[in-house]
Amino acid sequence: MSYYLIAEEGPLKGLKIDLTDEERVIVGRDPESSTCLIEDPSISRRHALFLFLDDKIEIENLSLTNPLKVNGTIVEGKETIVDGDYITLGANTFRFLKQQSTSNESSSTTSQSSFIKEEPLFQFSMHGQHIGRYYLKVVSGPNAGAEFPLIEKEPLILGKDEDVCDVAFNDLSVSKRHAKLFFNQNGIPVIEDLESLNKVFVNHRKVDGTYELKGQDLISLGTTQLIFVDKEIVEQTVFNPVEQIEQIDTSTPEGREMAFKKMVIPYKHLVGFGALGFVVIVSTLFLLSLFSSHEIPVSFSKQKDEVESILKRYPKVDYTFNPPTGKIFLVGHVLNEIEYEEMLFLLNQLTFLKNVEDTVVIDELVWQNANALIQTNPNWKGILIQAIAPGEFVLRGFLETIDQQAELLEYIALNFTYLNQLKNELVINTLVQQRIQAILTQNGFGTISFNYSMGDLVLSGPVEKGQEKSLKKIVEQIREIKGVENIDTIVTYTSEATARIDITSKYQVNGSSIRDGVEAYVLVNGKILSKGKMLDGMLITAITAKEIFLEKDGVKYKIDFNS
């Protein structure tokens, strides 16, 4: 079992602490008395003790000045903790998590504890102990407090895509591949903008191409800001040689002036003046404290809740919010301009928001521009793109052939940005007609003709009187075909004989024989035929005293040999 502390609020936000080394772990800022070191002035030298027992996990308060809290309640002595508890150490709130020691850790824990890929080039540190001369420290943004080194001959790609970056930030305002850090031919660390959307800024100036970094440079990637640290900056040392005693002639005015300048004030006089100055300063500060104002601390969690309550109305809009700077960055889709203006108005009512930036897409403008391009082709006059929900587009209309559809889709692929969010609901008239004909033929209604155009279908022709119910079922089956919107049935109900196609003129019947009072055989064009035989691909279904009934592919025919 592995145990971790994940900093979710405070100066150390983003820090992951592993507690699985020993059964007793003392957390504090004193490297000599603490087994788990956290460098934060708000944490005591020996702040808390974690006891990992067989059946439970206990935490004990060791600090006399800074209270230890579990889920917001102050811990006086020992208290049992469980997975998911919130532990407050100084100005930081940590979440206690435990995991089974398996090769594949859950993705949810990974996303909370680190923003580096599973096999990163290095690990983030919060203690300032890095290999090499240079490192970067995140000072603001969702991952504030994290540090990482810059190692020579090992360039780093910074961004938010874990698959292509060496360091991935949880910041929507950072591009997938935002910037590159490397050493140039002269061994100087350099940062390069990788054509990011929000650009790279060093000391608040945009970087065009590359920029050679120096110690204490401030780097901005969206809402995330980093300090470039050079650990080997040499401070100049003042050389103070042994002072030689110089004899001064005090008989002249110039000599007396020089002697006064070189006069040494006795130590006891300095102590007296220092004590007097200290009393004056303390008294002044005491008087000022009577009139001083105190800043009321703002709850960042409450600010986040207020932002969340507004943006939950817009489910396809994601955001990155940095409470200390009051900066918010929005990305996603809204349905129309009214929703967009409403969202910005509500956010601007929050006084703690100092800067609102966004790349939100207004879907209404997207499909209007796309339709304007499509309508330039006369073959696509009935084609439209619409937004049925934020970030969800649909392509609708009628085309005659599959070739026209292929041409249209190729054009849209080149001119429409959001292909993965576009649903194709085009109707091909030829395919619909083939489907209608197949249903009519398969169900024995081949004598019915139809006319289909732009969603409207008209059925007409003769139908036998006993097939009214069957025709209604066929109509409902045709209505389920995609592209059939309206159906008009204009048919004539007739007897079986009148409903058939008369092909008497094409055949000559020379005679017939009767068996048991029913015509059993007929002589057609010199061939003796009976019920069930084939005539030119047509099946003889019945022979009466004056007619031969035939059928082929659902179409019914008759030969009148008594006329």
Coordinates of C-alpha atoms in Angstrom, one line a residue:
M1 CA 0.0 0.0 0.0
S2 CA 1.3 3.5 -0.9
Y3 CA 0.3 6.7 1.0
Y4 CA 0.5 10.3 -0.3
L5 CA -0.3 13.8 0.6
I6 CA -1.5 16.0 -2.3
A7 CA -1.4 19.8 -1.8
E8 CA -4.7 21.2 -3.2
E9 CA -4.7 24.7 -1.7
G10 CA -2.0 27.0 -0.5
P11 CA 1.5 28.1 -1.6
L12 CA 2.5 24.4 -2.2
K13 CA -0.4 23.6 -4.4
G14 CA 0.5 20.7 -6.7
L15 CA 3.1 19.1 -4.4
K16 CA 3.0 15.4 -4.0
I17 CA 4.5 13.9 -0.8
D18 CA 5.2 10.1 -0.5
L19 CA 4.7 8.8 3.1
T20 CA 5.4 5.1 2.4
D21 CA 9.1 4.9 3.4
E22 CA 8.6 4.3 7.2
E23 CA 6.0 3.3 9.7
R24 CA 6.5 6.6 11.6
V25 CA 6.8 9.7 9.5
I26 CA 7.4 13.1 11.1
V27 CA 6.4 16.0 8.8
G28 CA 8.1 19.4 9.3
R29 CA 10.6 22.0 8.0
D30 CA 13.5 21.0 10.3
P31 CA 15.8 18.7 8.2
E32 CA 17.4 17.3 11.4
S33 CA 14.2 16.3 13.3
S34 CA 11.8 15.6 10.5
T35 CA 11.8 12.5 8.3
C36 CA 9.6 14.2 5.7
L37 CA 10.9 17.7 4.9
I38 CA 8.6 20.5 3.7
E39 CA 10.2 23.9 3.2
D40 CA 7.4 26.3 4.1
P41 CA 7.6 29.0 6.8
S42 CA 4.0 28.4 7.8
I43 CA 4.9 24.8 8.8
S44 CA 6.5 24.1 12.2
R45 CA 9.9 22.5 12.7
R46 CA 8.1 19.3 13.8
H47 CA 4.5 19.7 12.8
A48 CA 2.8 16.3 12.5
L49 CA 3.4 12.6 13.2
F50 CA 1.9 9.9 10.9
L51 CA 1.6 6.4 12.4
F52 CA 0.9 3.5 10.0
L53 CA -0.5 0.7 12.1
D54 CA -1.8 -2.7 11.0
D55 CA -5.5 -1.8 11.3
K56 CA -5.5 2.0 11.1
I57 CA -3.6 5.2 10.3
E58 CA -3.2 7.9 13.0
I59 CA -2.0 11.5 12.9
E60 CA -0.6 13.3 15.9
N61 CA -0.2 17.1 16.4
L62 CA 3.5 18.0 17.3
S63 CA 3.2 21.8 16.8
L64 CA 2.6 24.2 19.7
T65 CA 2.1 27.3 17.5
N66 CA 0.5 26.2 14.3
P67 CA -2.7 24.1 14.6
L68 CA -3.1 20.8 12.8
K69 CA -6.6 20.3 11.2
V70 CA -8.3 17.2 9.8
N71 CA -11.3 18.0 7.7
G72 CA -11.4 21.5 9.2
T73 CA -11.3 20.3 12.9
I74 CA -8.3 21.1 15.1
V75 CA -6.4 18.0 16.3
E76 CA -5.3 18.2 19.9
G77 CA -3.6 14.8 20.3
K78 CA -4.0 11.8 18.0
E79 CA -6.8 11.1 15.5
T80 CA -7.5 8.3 13.0
I81 CA -7.4 9.3 9.3
V82 CA -8.8 7.6 6.2
D83 CA -8.4 7.8 2.5
G84 CA -9.6 11.2 1.1
D85 CA -9.3 13.2 4.4
Y86 CA -8.2 16.8 4.1
I87 CA -5.2 17.7 6.4
T88 CA -4.2 21.4 7.0
L89 CA -0.5 22.0 7.7
G90 CA 0.2 25.7 8.1
A91 CA -1.1 27.6 5.1
N92 CA -1.6 24.5 3.0
T93 CA -4.4 22.0 2.7
F94 CA -3.4 18.5 1.7
R95 CA -5.5 15.5 0.7
F96 CA -4.5 12.1 2.1
L97 CA -4.6 9.3 -0.4
K98 CA -3.7 5.7 -0.4
Q99 CA -3.2 3.3 -3.3
Q100 CA -2.6 -0.4 -3.9
S101 CA 0.9 -0.9 -5.1
T102 CA 0.2 -2.1 -8.6
S103 CA 2.0 -1.3 -11.9
N104 CA -1.0 0.5 -13.3
E105 CA -2.1 3.3 -10.9
S106 CA -5.6 4.8 -11.4
S107 CA -5.7 7.7 -13.7
S108 CA -7.7 9.8 -11.2
T109 CA -4.9 9.7 -8.6
T110 CA -2.3 10.4 -11.2
S111 CA -4.1 13.5 -12.4
Q112 CA -4.3 14.9 -8.8
S113 CA -0.8 14.2 -7.8
S114 CA 1.3 15.2 -10.7
F115 CA 1.2 16.9 -14.1
I116 CA 4.2 15.1 -15.6
K117 CA 3.9 12.1 -18.0
E118 CA 4.1 8.6 -16.6
E119 CA 7.8 8.4 -17.6
P120 CA 9.0 12.0 -17.3
L121 CA 12.5 13.2 -17.9
F122 CA 12.7 14.3 -14.3
Q123 CA 10.6 14.7 -11.1
F124 CA 9.2 18.0 -9.8
S125 CA 10.8 19.1 -6.5
M126 CA 9.7 21.4 -3.7
H127 CA 13.0 21.6 -1.9
G128 CA 15.2 23.4 -4.4
Q129 CA 17.6 20.4 -4.6
H130 CA 18.3 20.1 -8.4
I131 CA 21.1 18.6 -10.5
G132 CA 22.8 21.3 -12.5
R133 CA 22.9 25.0 -12.5
Y134 CA 19.5 26.1 -13.8
Y135 CA 15.9 25.3 -12.8
L136 CA 12.4 26.8 -13.2
K137 CA 9.9 27.5 -10.4
V138 CA 6.2 27.9 -11.1
V139 CA 5.1 31.0 -9.2
S140 CA 1.5 31.3 -10.4
G141 CA -1.1 29.2 -12.1
P142 CA -2.8 25.9 -11.4
N143 CA 0.6 24.2 -10.6
A144 CA 2.1 27.0 -8.5
G145 CA 5.0 25.9 -6.3
A146 CA 6.4 23.2 -8.5
E147 CA 10.1 23.2 -9.6
F148 CA 12.0 21.4 -12.3
P149 CA 15.6 21.5 -13.6
L150 CA 17.0 22.4 -17.0
I151 CA 19.7 19.9 -17.9
E152 CA 22.3 20.5 -20.6
K153 CA 21.9 18.4 -23.8
E154 CA 18.3 17.5 -22.7
P155 CA 15.8 20.0 -24.2
L156 CA 12.4 20.3 -22.6
I157 CA 9.0 20.7 -24.4
L158 CA 6.5 22.6 -22.2
G159 CA 2.8 22.4 -22.9
K160 CA -0.4 20.6 -21.7
D161 CA -0.4 17.5 -23.8
E162 CA 1.2 14.6 -21.8
D163 CA 1.9 12.6 -25.0
V164 CA 4.2 15.1 -26.7
C165 CA 5.6 17.2 -23.8
D166 CA 8.2 16.6 -21.2
V167 CA 6.4 18.8 -18.8
A168 CA 2.6 19.1 -19.0
F169 CA 0.7 21.8 -17.1
N170 CA -3.0 21.6 -15.9
D171 CA -3.7 25.0 -17.6
L172 CA -6.2 25.4 -20.5
S173 CA -4.5 28.6 -21.6
V174 CA -1.3 26.7 -22.3
S175 CA -1.1 25.2 -25.8
K176 CA -0.5 21.5 -26.4
R177 CA 3.2 22.3 -27.4
H178 CA 3.8 25.8 -26.1
A179 CA 7.5 26.3 -25.7
K180 CA 10.9 24.6 -25.9
L181 CA 13.8 25.1 -23.4
F182 CA 17.3 24.1 -24.6
F183 CA 21.0 25.2 -24.6
N184 CA 22.4 27.0 -27.7
Q185 CA 25.9 26.5 -29.2
N186 CA 27.4 28.9 -26.6
G187 CA 25.9 26.9 -23.7
I188 CA 23.4 29.6 -22.9
P189 CA 19.8 28.5 -21.9
V190 CA 17.3 29.6 -24.5
I191 CA 13.4 29.5 -24.7
E192 CA 11.6 29.2 -28.0
D193 CA 7.9 29.8 -28.8
L194 CA 6.4 26.8 -30.7
E195 CA 3.8 28.8 -32.5
S196 CA 1.5 28.8 -29.4
L197 CA -1.9 30.4 -29.3
N198 CA -1.2 32.7 -26.3
K199 CA 2.5 33.2 -27.1
V200 CA 5.5 33.2 -24.7
F201 CA 6.4 36.3 -22.7
V202 CA 9.7 36.9 -20.8
N203 CA 9.6 39.8 -18.4
H204 CA 6.2 40.8 -19.9
R205 CA 7.7 41.1 -23.4
K206 CA 6.6 38.7 -26.2
V207 CA 9.2 36.3 -27.5
D208 CA 9.6 36.3 -31.3
G209 CA 11.6 33.2 -32.2
T210 CA 14.1 32.5 -29.4
Y211 CA 15.3 34.3 -26.2
E212 CA 18.4 33.8 -24.2
L213 CA 17.5 33.5 -20.5
K214 CA 19.2 35.1 -17.5
G215 CA 18.7 34.5 -13.8
Q216 CA 15.4 35.8 -12.3
D217 CA 13.7 36.1 -15.7
L218 CA 9.9 35.9 -15.5
I219 CA 8.4 33.5 -18.1
S220 CA 4.7 33.6 -18.9
L221 CA 2.8 30.7 -20.6
G222 CA -0.9 31.7 -20.6
T223 CA -1.9 32.0 -16.9
T224 CA 1.1 30.0 -15.7
Q225 CA 4.2 32.1 -14.7
L226 CA 7.7 30.7 -14.0
I227 CA 10.9 32.1 -12.6
F228 CA 14.2 31.1 -14.3
V229 CA 16.8 30.5 -11.5
D230 CA 20.6 30.5 -12.0
K231 CA 22.1 28.9 -8.8
E232 CA 25.6 29.9 -9.6
I233 CA 25.2 33.7 -9.9
V234 CA 28.4 35.0 -8.3
E235 CA 27.9 37.8 -5.9
Q236 CA 30.8 40.3 -5.8
T237 CA 32.9 40.2 -2.6
V238 CA 34.1 43.5 -1.2
F239 CA 37.8 43.4 -0.4
N240 CA 38.7 45.2 2.8
P241 CA 42.5 45.4 3.4
V242 CA 44.1 46.0 6.8
E243 CA 43.9 49.7 7.5
Q244 CA 47.2 51.4 8.1
I245 CA 47.4 54.0 10.9
E246 CA 48.1 57.4 9.4
Q247 CA 49.6 60.3 11.4
I248 CA 47.5 63.5 10.9
D249 CA 48.8 67.0 11.5
T250 CA 46.1 68.8 13.6
S251 CA 47.9 72.2 13.5
T252 CA 46.2 73.1 10.3
P253 CA 42.5 73.5 9.6
E254 CA 42.7 70.8 6.9
G255 CA 44.3 68.4 9.4
R256 CA 41.7 69.0 12.1
E257 CA 38.9 68.4 9.6
M258 CA 40.5 65.1 8.5
A259 CA 41.0 64.1 12.2
F260 CA 37.3 64.7 12.9
K261 CA 36.3 62.5 10.0
K262 CA 38.5 59.7 11.1
M263 CA 37.5 60.0 14.8
V264 CA 36.2 56.6 16.2
I265 CA 33.0 56.8 18.3
P266 CA 33.3 54.7 21.5
Y267 CA 31.4 51.4 21.6
K268 CA 29.3 52.3 24.6
H269 CA 28.1 55.5 22.9
L270 CA 27.0 53.5 19.9
V271 CA 25.1 51.1 22.2
G272 CA 23.3 54.0 23.9
F273 CA 22.3 55.6 20.6
G274 CA 21.1 52.2 19.3
A275 CA 19.0 51.6 22.3
L276 CA 17.4 55.0 22.1
G277 CA 16.7 54.5 18.4
F278 CA 15.1 51.1 19.1
V279 CA 12.8 52.7 21.7
V280 CA 11.7 55.4 19.2
I281 CA 11.0 52.9 16.5
V282 CA 9.0 50.6 18.7
S283 CA 6.9 53.5 20.0
T284 CA 6.3 54.7 16.5
L285 CA 5.2 51.3 15.4
F286 CA 2.9 50.9 18.4
L287 CA 1.2 54.2 17.6
L288 CA 0.8 53.2 13.9
S289 CA -0.7 49.8 14.8
L290 CA -3.6 51.7 16.5
F291 CA -4.7 53.0 13.1
S292 CA -3.5 50.2 10.9
S293 CA -6.0 48.1 8.8
H294 CA -6.0 44.4 8.4
E295 CA -6.7 42.7 5.1
I296 CA -9.6 40.3 5.4
P297 CA -8.5 36.9 3.9
V298 CA -10.5 35.8 0.9
S299 CA -11.6 32.2 0.6
F300 CA -10.3 30.9 -2.7
S301 CA -12.6 27.9 -2.5
K302 CA -15.6 30.3 -2.3
Q303 CA -14.4 32.1 -5.3
K304 CA -14.1 28.9 -7.3
D305 CA -17.7 27.9 -6.2
E306 CA -19.0 31.2 -7.5
V307 CA -17.2 30.8 -10.9
E308 CA -18.5 27.2 -11.1
S309 CA -22.1 28.2 -10.4
I310 CA -22.0 30.6 -13.4
L311 CA -20.2 28.4 -15.9
K312 CA -22.3 25.3 -15.1
R313 CA -25.0 26.9 -17.3
Y314 CA -22.6 26.5 -20.2
P315 CA -21.7 22.8 -20.1
K316 CA -19.4 23.0 -23.2
V317 CA -17.2 25.8 -21.7
D318 CA -14.1 24.7 -19.8
Y319 CA -12.0 27.1 -17.8
T320 CA -8.7 27.7 -15.9
F321 CA -9.0 30.0 -12.9
N322 CA -6.0 31.4 -10.9
P323 CA -7.4 32.9 -7.6
P324 CA -4.3 34.8 -6.5
T325 CA -4.1 36.8 -9.7
G326 CA -7.9 36.9 -10.4
K327 CA -7.3 35.7 -14.0
I328 CA -9.6 33.3 -15.8
F329 CA -9.2 31.7 -19.2
L330 CA -12.2 30.2 -21.0
V331 CA -12.3 27.7 -23.9
G332 CA -15.2 25.8 -25.5
H333 CA -18.5 26.4 -27.3
V334 CA -21.7 28.4 -26.8
L335 CA -24.8 28.2 -29.1
N336 CA -25.1 31.8 -30.1
E337 CA -24.0 35.4 -29.4
I338 CA -26.7 35.9 -26.8
E339 CA -25.3 33.1 -24.6
Y340 CA -21.8 34.4 -25.1
E341 CA -22.6 38.0 -24.0
E342 CA -24.7 36.7 -21.1
M343 CA -21.8 34.5 -19.9
L344 CA -19.3 37.4 -20.0
F345 CA -21.8 39.8 -18.2
L346 CA -22.3 37.3 -15.3
L347 CA -18.5 36.7 -14.9
N348 CA -17.8 40.5 -14.9
Q349 CA -20.2 40.8 -12.0
L350 CA -17.6 38.9 -9.8
T351 CA -15.5 41.6 -8.3
F352 CA -12.5 39.3 -7.7
L353 CA -12.1 38.5 -11.4
K354 CA -9.4 41.0 -12.7
N355 CA -8.9 39.6 -16.2
V356 CA -11.2 37.4 -18.3
E357 CA -9.7 35.9 -21.5
D358 CA -11.3 33.4 -23.8
T359 CA -11.2 31.5 -27.0
V360 CA -14.8 30.5 -26.8
V361 CA -16.4 29.5 -30.2
I362 CA -19.8 31.0 -31.0
D363 CA -21.5 28.1 -33.0
E364 CA -24.0 30.4 -34.7
L365 CA -21.3 32.4 -36.4
V366 CA -19.5 29.1 -37.5
W367 CA -22.5 27.6 -39.3
Q368 CA -23.6 30.9 -40.8
N369 CA -20.2 31.3 -42.4
A370 CA -20.1 27.7 -43.6
N371 CA -23.6 27.9 -45.2
A372 CA -22.6 31.1 -47.0
L373 CA -19.8 29.2 -48.7
I374 CA -21.9 26.1 -49.4
Q375 CA -24.7 28.2 -51.1
T376 CA -22.2 29.4 -53.8
N377 CA -22.6 26.0 -55.5
P378 CA -26.0 25.7 -57.3
N379 CA -26.0 21.9 -56.8
W380 CA -26.0 22.4 -53.0
K381 CA -28.8 24.9 -52.6
G382 CA -30.8 22.8 -50.2
I383 CA -27.8 21.9 -48.0
L384 CA -27.4 23.5 -44.5
I385 CA -25.2 23.2 -41.5
Q386 CA -26.8 23.9 -38.1
A387 CA -25.9 23.7 -34.4
I388 CA -28.3 21.5 -32.5
A389 CA -26.4 22.0 -29.2
P390 CA -23.1 23.8 -28.2
G391 CA -20.2 22.1 -30.0
E392 CA -22.6 19.7 -31.9
F393 CA -23.1 20.5 -35.6
V394 CA -25.3 18.6 -38.2
L395 CA -25.2 18.6 -42.0
R396 CA -28.7 18.3 -43.6
G397 CA -30.2 18.4 -47.0
F398 CA -31.0 16.4 -50.2
L399 CA -28.7 15.4 -53.0
E400 CA -29.4 13.4 -56.1
T401 CA -26.4 11.0 -56.3
I402 CA -23.6 9.6 -54.2
D403 CA -21.1 11.4 -56.3
Q404 CA -22.6 14.7 -55.4
Q405 CA -22.3 13.7 -51.7
A406 CA -18.6 12.8 -52.1
E407 CA -17.9 16.2 -53.7
L408 CA -19.7 18.1 -51.0
L409 CA -18.0 16.2 -48.1
E410 CA -14.6 16.8 -49.7
Y411 CA -15.3 20.6 -49.9
I412 CA -16.5 20.7 -46.2
A413 CA -13.4 18.8 -45.1
L414 CA -11.3 21.6 -46.5
N415 CA -13.4 24.5 -45.3
F416 CA -15.0 23.4 -42.0
T417 CA -12.9 23.4 -38.8
Y418 CA -15.0 21.2 -36.5
L419 CA -15.3 18.0 -38.6
N420 CA -15.1 15.7 -35.6
Q421 CA -18.2 17.5 -34.2
L422 CA -20.2 17.4 -37.4
K423 CA -22.9 14.7 -37.9
N424 CA -23.8 13.8 -41.5
E425 CA -27.6 13.6 -42.1
L426 CA -27.6 14.0 -45.9
V427 CA -30.3 12.3 -47.9
I428 CA -29.4 10.8 -51.3
N429 CA -32.5 10.7 -53.5
T430 CA -31.4 7.7 -55.7
L431 CA -30.8 5.6 -52.6
V432 CA -34.2 6.4 -51.1
Q433 CA -35.9 5.6 -54.4
Q434 CA -34.2 2.2 -54.6
R435 CA -35.2 1.4 -51.1
I436 CA -38.9 2.3 -51.8
Q437 CA -39.0 0.2 -55.0
A438 CA -37.5 -2.8 -53.1
I439 CA -40.1 -2.6 -50.4
L440 CA -43.0 -2.4 -52.9
T441 CA -41.7 -5.3 -55.0
Q442 CA -40.9 -7.6 -52.1
N443 CA -44.4 -7.2 -50.7
G444 CA -46.2 -7.8 -54.1
F445 CA -47.1 -4.2 -54.9
G446 CA -45.1 -3.9 -58.1
T447 CA -48.1 -2.4 -59.9
I448 CA -47.9 0.7 -57.7
S449 CA -45.8 3.6 -59.1
F450 CA -44.3 6.4 -57.0
N451 CA -42.8 9.8 -57.3
Y452 CA -40.2 10.9 -54.7
S453 CA -38.6 14.3 -54.4
M454 CA -37.0 16.3 -51.5
G455 CA -38.7 14.2 -48.8
D456 CA -42.2 14.0 -50.4
L457 CA -43.5 10.7 -51.7
V458 CA -46.6 10.0 -53.8
L459 CA -47.9 6.5 -54.3
S460 CA -50.3 5.8 -57.1
G461 CA -51.7 2.9 -59.2
P462 CA -54.2 0.0 -59.0
V463 CA -54.4 -2.1 -55.8
E464 CA -56.6 -5.2 -55.3
K465 CA -59.5 -4.6 -52.8
G466 CA -58.4 -7.3 -50.4
Q467 CA -54.9 -5.6 -49.9
E468 CA -55.9 -2.4 -48.1
K469 CA -54.4 -3.6 -44.8
S470 CA -51.3 -4.8 -46.4
L471 CA -50.8 -1.5 -48.1
K472 CA -51.1 0.4 -44.8
K473 CA -48.3 -1.7 -43.3
I474 CA -46.1 -1.1 -46.4
V475 CA -46.8 2.7 -46.1
E476 CA -45.6 2.7 -42.4
Q477 CA -42.5 0.7 -43.3
I478 CA -41.7 3.2 -46.1
R479 CA -42.2 6.1 -43.6
E480 CA -39.3 4.8 -41.5
I481 CA -36.9 5.3 -44.4
K482 CA -34.5 8.2 -43.6
G483 CA -35.4 11.0 -46.0
V484 CA -39.1 10.2 -46.3
E485 CA -41.0 13.0 -44.5
N486 CA -44.5 13.1 -46.2
I487 CA -46.4 10.3 -48.0
D488 CA -49.5 10.8 -50.1
T489 CA -51.3 7.6 -51.2
I490 CA -53.4 8.0 -54.4
V491 CA -54.3 4.4 -55.4
T492 CA -57.4 2.8 -57.0
Y493 CA -58.8 -0.3 -55.4
T494 CA -60.0 -2.7 -58.1
S495 CA -60.8 -6.4 -58.5
E496 CA -58.0 -8.9 -59.1
A497 CA -58.4 -8.9 -62.8
T498 CA -58.5 -5.2 -63.3
A499 CA -55.6 -4.6 -61.0
R500 CA -53.3 -6.7 -63.2
I501 CA -51.3 -5.6 -66.3
D502 CA -52.9 -6.9 -69.4
I503 CA -50.4 -8.6 -71.7
T504 CA -53.0 -10.4 -73.9
S505 CA -51.7 -8.8 -77.1
K506 CA -48.3 -10.4 -76.7
Y507 CA -49.5 -14.0 -76.5
Q508 CA -51.8 -16.3 -78.5
V509 CA -53.8 -18.9 -76.6
N510 CA -54.9 -21.7 -79.1
G511 CA -56.9 -23.9 -76.7
S512 CA -57.5 -25.1 -73.2
S513 CA -58.5 -28.3 -71.4
I514 CA -60.9 -28.7 -68.4
R515 CA -60.4 -31.1 -65.5
D516 CA -63.1 -31.3 -62.8
G517 CA -64.7 -28.2 -64.1
V518 CA -61.6 -26.1 -63.9
E519 CA -59.2 -25.0 -66.7
A520 CA -56.1 -27.2 -66.1
Y521 CA -54.1 -26.7 -69.3
V522 CA -53.7 -24.0 -71.9
L523 CA -51.9 -23.9 -75.2
V524 CA -49.9 -20.6 -75.3
N525 CA -47.8 -19.9 -78.4
G526 CA -47.6 -23.6 -79.1
K527 CA -46.7 -24.6 -75.5
I528 CA -48.9 -26.6 -73.2
L529 CA -48.8 -24.9 -69.8
S530 CA -50.5 -25.4 -66.4
K531 CA -50.5 -23.7 -63.0
G532 CA -47.0 -23.4 -61.5
K533 CA -45.3 -23.4 -64.9
M534 CA -43.1 -20.5 -66.2
L535 CA -43.9 -18.4 -69.2
D536 CA -41.1 -16.0 -70.3
G537 CA -39.9 -15.8 -66.6
M538 CA -43.5 -15.2 -65.3
L539 CA -45.1 -17.7 -62.9
I540 CA -48.6 -18.9 -63.8
T541 CA -50.5 -18.5 -60.5
A542 CA -54.0 -19.4 -61.7
I543 CA -56.0 -20.4 -64.8
T544 CA -59.7 -19.6 -65.1
A545 CA -62.3 -20.2 -67.8
K546 CA -61.2 -17.1 -69.6
E547 CA -57.9 -15.7 -68.1
I548 CA -54.4 -16.7 -67.2
F549 CA -52.9 -15.0 -64.1
L550 CA -49.1 -14.5 -63.9
E551 CA -46.6 -12.8 -61.6
K552 CA -43.0 -11.7 -61.8
D553 CA -41.0 -9.8 -59.2
G554 CA -44.1 -8.7 -57.4
V555 CA -45.8 -7.4 -60.6
K556 CA -49.0 -9.2 -61.6
Y557 CA -50.1 -9.8 -65.2
K558 CA -53.0 -11.4 -67.0
I559 CA -53.8 -12.9 -70.4
D560 CA -57.4 -12.9 -71.5
F561 CA -57.8 -15.8 -73.9
N562 CA -61.6 -15.7 -74.1
S563 CA -61.8 -12.3 -75.8

